[in-house]
Amino acid sequence: VLETFGLYIEIGIRHILPGGLDHILFVLAMFFSTRQWRPLLIQISAFTVAHTITLGMVAAGVFAPPASIVEPLIAATIAFVAIENIVFKDMTRWRPLVVFAFGLIHGMGFAGFFGSLGLPEGQFWSALIGFNIGVEIGQLSVVALAALLFWPLRQRVSEALYRTAIVWPASGFIGLVGAYWAFERVFLG
């Protein structure tokens, strides 16, 4: 049980770093939505709770959404959150609810990958919990790295300059990538 747990923590981390560019961009979009820790932690917590729910439900076979629907929706969530960063100066009051709803979608994507791994006999729960912890470690690593890179800068410049020079270009890039992926996954893939 512990061996499986540890192995799936490692698999969960690798699913995000370096393999989960779509999830990395979503987490970065959350990061760029605020200059404060508390709103960021609220978003990350909402996202974590939501994707844990659907990861568990889909992995347990409660329902099985097709990847042809889930993958374009994941891309669209990335674009939406990034564009919201550009449109609104501060994190909106509804942002945690939006991130929660989008986390439900991302959890279905995690479950698709998790289900493709071929789980060891009788080790479903240790694999599932380990994988989810690994995903969280990967996502929190992205946030920690972004904080190390950008928060010293954001403390030294005005909010207007930080938004204009960092948040808008980064969110614009993330939004364009998300929109392209959504288009590609619907029409080309």
mmCIF file of C-alpha atoms in Angstrom:
data_model
loop_
_atom_site.group_PDB
_atom_site.id
_atom_site.type_symbol
_atom_site.label_atom_id
_atom_site.label_comp_id
_atom_site.label_asym_id
_atom_site.label_seq_id
_atom_site.Cartn_x
_atom_site.Cartn_y
_atom_site.Cartn_z
ATOM 1 C CA VAL A 1 0.000 0.000 0.000
ATOM 2 C CA LEU A 2 2.766 2.472 0.930
ATOM 3 C CA GLU A 3 4.791 1.565 -2.149
ATOM 4 C CA THR A 4 1.784 2.202 -4.396
ATOM 5 C CA PHE A 5 1.009 5.415 -2.509
ATOM 6 C CA GLY A 6 4.553 6.715 -3.027
ATOM 7 C CA LEU A 7 4.648 5.662 -6.672
ATOM 8 C CA TYR A 8 1.395 7.479 -7.424
ATOM 9 C CA ILE A 9 2.556 10.623 -5.630
ATOM 10 C CA GLU A 10 5.483 10.630 -8.051
ATOM 11 C CA ILE A 11 3.159 9.973 -11.016
ATOM 12 C CA GLY A 12 0.877 12.838 -9.902
ATOM 13 C CA ILE A 13 3.802 15.246 -9.650
ATOM 14 C CA ARG A 14 5.078 14.227 -13.096
ATOM 15 C CA HIS A 15 1.578 14.628 -14.528
ATOM 16 C CA ILE A 16 1.848 18.326 -13.647
ATOM 17 C CA LEU A 17 5.616 18.852 -13.905
ATOM 18 C CA PRO A 18 6.488 18.781 -16.716
ATOM 19 C CA GLY A 19 3.565 16.961 -18.359
ATOM 20 C CA GLY A 20 0.578 19.139 -17.475
ATOM 21 C CA LEU A 21 1.068 22.380 -19.342
ATOM 22 C CA ASP A 22 -2.684 23.011 -19.429
ATOM 23 C CA HIS A 23 -2.923 22.682 -15.647
ATOM 24 C CA ILE A 24 0.241 24.755 -15.165
ATOM 25 C CA LEU A 25 -1.290 27.576 -17.218
ATOM 26 C CA PHE A 26 -4.558 27.388 -15.275
ATOM 27 C CA VAL A 27 -2.687 27.623 -11.950
ATOM 28 C CA LEU A 28 -0.624 30.543 -13.278
ATOM 29 C CA ALA A 29 -3.814 32.299 -14.359
ATOM 30 C CA MET A 30 -5.063 31.955 -10.781
ATOM 31 C CA PHE A 31 -1.713 33.278 -9.545
ATOM 32 C CA PHE A 32 -1.900 36.399 -11.733
ATOM 33 C CA SER A 33 -5.429 37.244 -10.541
ATOM 34 C CA THR A 34 -4.332 38.734 -7.245
ATOM 35 C CA ARG A 35 -1.438 40.379 -5.446
ATOM 36 C CA GLN A 36 -2.315 38.798 -2.091
ATOM 37 C CA TRP A 37 -1.880 35.342 -0.571
ATOM 38 C CA ARG A 38 -5.360 34.940 0.919
ATOM 39 C CA PRO A 39 -7.378 35.278 -2.314
ATOM 40 C CA LEU A 40 -4.859 33.030 -4.069
ATOM 41 C CA LEU A 41 -5.160 30.362 -1.372
ATOM 42 C CA ILE A 42 -8.963 30.564 -1.529
ATOM 43 C CA GLN A 43 -8.842 29.917 -5.285
ATOM 44 C CA ILE A 44 -6.333 27.085 -4.969
ATOM 45 C CA SER A 45 -8.415 25.488 -2.207
ATOM 46 C CA ALA A 46 -11.628 25.732 -4.258
ATOM 47 C CA PHE A 47 -9.844 24.238 -7.272
ATOM 48 C CA THR A 48 -8.350 21.422 -5.175
ATOM 49 C CA VAL A 49 -11.642 20.457 -3.513
ATOM 50 C CA ALA A 50 -13.451 20.460 -6.848
ATOM 51 C CA HIS A 51 -10.957 18.445 -8.848
ATOM 52 C CA THR A 52 -10.624 15.973 -5.977
ATOM 53 C CA ILE A 53 -14.390 15.377 -6.086
ATOM 54 C CA THR A 54 -14.574 14.623 -9.799
ATOM 55 C CA LEU A 55 -11.262 12.763 -9.905
ATOM 56 C CA GLY A 56 -12.604 10.387 -7.274
ATOM 57 C CA MET A 57 -16.048 10.052 -8.834
ATOM 58 C CA VAL A 58 -14.813 9.401 -12.364
ATOM 59 C CA ALA A 59 -12.002 7.109 -11.202
ATOM 60 C CA ALA A 60 -14.541 5.120 -9.137
ATOM 61 C CA GLY A 61 -16.769 4.752 -12.201
ATOM 62 C CA VAL A 62 -19.670 6.914 -10.990
ATOM 63 C CA PHE A 63 -19.737 8.557 -14.433
ATOM 64 C CA ALA A 64 -17.440 8.662 -17.449
ATOM 65 C CA PRO A 65 -17.463 11.882 -19.462
ATOM 66 C CA PRO A 66 -15.870 11.604 -22.900
ATOM 67 C CA ALA A 67 -12.449 13.197 -23.354
ATOM 68 C CA SER A 68 -13.765 14.825 -26.533
ATOM 69 C CA ILE A 69 -15.899 17.057 -24.282
ATOM 70 C CA VAL A 70 -13.648 17.362 -21.225
ATOM 71 C CA GLU A 71 -10.421 18.359 -23.002
ATOM 72 C CA PRO A 72 -11.873 21.329 -24.943
ATOM 73 C CA LEU A 73 -13.636 22.488 -21.767
ATOM 74 C CA ILE A 74 -10.350 22.393 -19.848
ATOM 75 C CA ALA A 75 -8.776 24.590 -22.523
ATOM 76 C CA ALA A 76 -11.742 26.977 -22.404
ATOM 77 C CA THR A 77 -11.417 27.298 -18.608
ATOM 78 C CA ILE A 78 -7.805 28.372 -19.049
ATOM 79 C CA ALA A 79 -8.788 31.058 -21.538
ATOM 80 C CA PHE A 80 -11.702 32.274 -19.396
ATOM 81 C CA VAL A 81 -9.681 32.696 -16.199
ATOM 82 C CA ALA A 82 -6.834 34.438 -18.036
ATOM 83 C CA ILE A 83 -9.196 36.831 -19.809
ATOM 84 C CA GLU A 84 -10.936 37.580 -16.517
ATOM 85 C CA ASN A 85 -7.531 38.697 -15.165
ATOM 86 C CA ILE A 86 -7.333 41.300 -17.923
ATOM 87 C CA VAL A 87 -10.928 42.506 -17.688
ATOM 88 C CA PHE A 88 -11.109 42.875 -13.896
ATOM 89 C CA LYS A 89 -8.552 44.837 -11.876
ATOM 90 C CA ASP A 90 -9.123 42.781 -8.723
ATOM 91 C CA MET A 91 -10.186 39.209 -8.222
ATOM 92 C CA THR A 92 -13.957 39.100 -8.529
ATOM 93 C CA ARG A 93 -16.205 37.952 -5.702
ATOM 94 C CA TRP A 94 -17.438 35.087 -7.868
ATOM 95 C CA ARG A 95 -13.932 33.914 -8.830
ATOM 96 C CA PRO A 96 -13.753 31.140 -6.188
ATOM 97 C CA LEU A 97 -17.067 29.741 -7.477
ATOM 98 C CA VAL A 98 -15.845 29.905 -11.069
ATOM 99 C CA VAL A 99 -12.577 28.201 -10.104
ATOM 100 C CA PHE A 100 -14.537 25.540 -8.190
ATOM 101 C CA ALA A 101 -16.714 24.814 -11.237
ATOM 102 C CA PHE A 102 -13.658 24.717 -13.470
ATOM 103 C CA GLY A 103 -11.914 22.445 -10.964
ATOM 104 C CA LEU A 104 -14.730 19.934 -11.452
ATOM 105 C CA ILE A 105 -13.872 19.893 -15.152
ATOM 106 C CA HIS A 106 -10.127 19.592 -14.540
ATOM 107 C CA GLY A 107 -10.762 16.671 -12.174
ATOM 108 C CA MET A 108 -12.406 14.802 -15.034
ATOM 109 C CA GLY A 109 -9.239 15.364 -17.064
ATOM 110 C CA PHE A 110 -7.066 14.096 -14.204
ATOM 111 C CA ALA A 111 -9.329 11.054 -13.956
ATOM 112 C CA GLY A 112 -8.903 10.283 -17.644
ATOM 113 C CA PHE A 113 -5.153 10.158 -17.188
ATOM 114 C CA PHE A 114 -5.402 8.320 -13.870
ATOM 115 C CA GLY A 115 -7.668 5.672 -15.385
ATOM 116 C CA SER A 116 -5.245 5.078 -18.246
ATOM 117 C CA LEU A 117 -2.474 4.040 -15.858
ATOM 118 C CA GLY A 118 -3.694 0.493 -15.229
ATOM 119 C CA LEU A 119 -4.056 0.406 -11.463
ATOM 120 C CA PRO A 120 -2.499 -2.329 -9.350
ATOM 121 C CA GLU A 121 -4.975 -4.923 -8.056
ATOM 122 C CA GLY A 122 -6.591 -3.887 -4.762
ATOM 123 C CA GLN A 123 -4.701 -0.593 -4.548
ATOM 124 C CA PHE A 124 -7.313 1.838 -5.871
ATOM 125 C CA TRP A 125 -7.471 4.115 -2.818
ATOM 126 C CA SER A 126 -3.746 4.291 -2.132
ATOM 127 C CA ALA A 127 -3.143 5.025 -5.837
ATOM 128 C CA LEU A 128 -5.936 7.625 -6.003
ATOM 129 C CA ILE A 129 -4.899 9.457 -2.849
ATOM 130 C CA GLY A 130 -1.228 9.319 -3.798
ATOM 131 C CA PHE A 131 -1.942 10.619 -7.303
ATOM 132 C CA ASN A 132 -4.058 13.493 -5.952
ATOM 133 C CA ILE A 133 -1.378 14.465 -3.436
ATOM 134 C CA GLY A 134 1.202 14.379 -6.231
ATOM 135 C CA VAL A 135 -0.952 16.645 -8.392
ATOM 136 C CA GLU A 136 -1.235 19.094 -5.487
ATOM 137 C CA ILE A 137 2.517 19.059 -4.902
ATOM 138 C CA GLY A 138 3.021 19.805 -8.596
ATOM 139 C CA GLN A 139 0.504 22.652 -8.618
ATOM 140 C CA LEU A 140 1.815 24.187 -5.409
ATOM 141 C CA SER A 141 5.335 23.976 -6.837
ATOM 142 C CA VAL A 142 4.170 26.063 -9.804
ATOM 143 C CA VAL A 143 2.652 28.655 -7.449
ATOM 144 C CA ALA A 144 5.763 28.711 -5.257
ATOM 145 C CA LEU A 145 8.049 29.211 -8.257
ATOM 146 C CA ALA A 146 5.805 31.957 -9.649
ATOM 147 C CA ALA A 147 5.787 33.647 -6.235
ATOM 148 C CA LEU A 148 9.581 33.494 -6.034
ATOM 149 C CA LEU A 149 9.899 34.998 -9.500
ATOM 150 C CA PHE A 150 7.150 37.629 -9.491
ATOM 151 C CA TRP A 151 6.302 38.677 -5.938
ATOM 152 C CA PRO A 152 9.570 40.459 -5.223
ATOM 153 C CA LEU A 153 8.889 42.504 -8.350
ATOM 154 C CA ARG A 154 5.251 43.114 -7.520
ATOM 155 C CA GLN A 155 6.255 44.552 -4.135
ATOM 156 C CA ARG A 156 8.652 47.043 -5.751
ATOM 157 C CA VAL A 157 6.497 48.499 -8.531
ATOM 158 C CA SER A 158 3.123 50.163 -8.568
ATOM 159 C CA GLU A 159 0.022 48.073 -9.031
ATOM 160 C CA ALA A 160 -0.678 49.789 -12.357
ATOM 161 C CA LEU A 161 2.796 49.016 -13.690
ATOM 162 C CA TYR A 162 2.654 45.412 -12.469
ATOM 163 C CA ARG A 163 -0.730 44.882 -14.152
ATOM 164 C CA THR A 164 0.372 46.527 -17.396
ATOM 165 C CA ALA A 165 3.832 44.966 -17.642
ATOM 166 C CA ILE A 166 3.251 41.524 -16.092
ATOM 167 C CA VAL A 167 -0.401 40.533 -15.512
ATOM 168 C CA TRP A 168 -1.828 41.623 -18.860
ATOM 169 C CA PRO A 169 0.884 40.129 -21.095
ATOM 170 C CA ALA A 170 1.089 36.896 -19.079
ATOM 171 C CA SER A 171 -2.698 36.540 -18.900
ATOM 172 C CA GLY A 172 -3.009 37.455 -22.581
ATOM 173 C CA PHE A 173 -0.535 34.737 -23.526
ATOM 174 C CA ILE A 174 -2.269 32.190 -21.284
ATOM 175 C CA GLY A 175 -5.666 33.183 -22.686
ATOM 176 C CA LEU A 176 -4.492 32.870 -26.295
ATOM 177 C CA VAL A 177 -2.983 29.453 -25.644
ATOM 178 C CA GLY A 178 -6.180 28.290 -23.907
ATOM 179 C CA ALA A 179 -8.359 29.612 -26.743
ATOM 180 C CA TYR A 180 -6.139 27.973 -29.359
ATOM 181 C CA TRP A 181 -6.237 24.651 -27.498
ATOM 182 C CA ALA A 182 -10.023 24.839 -27.214
ATOM 183 C CA PHE A 183 -10.293 25.470 -30.961
ATOM 184 C CA GLU A 184 -7.766 22.743 -31.741
ATOM 185 C CA ARG A 185 -9.442 20.183 -29.472
ATOM 186 C CA VAL A 186 -12.882 20.847 -30.946
ATOM 187 C CA PHE A 187 -12.068 21.274 -34.627
ATOM 188 C CA LEU A 188 -8.667 19.681 -35.250
ATOM 189 C CA GLY A 189 -8.375 16.919 -32.731
#
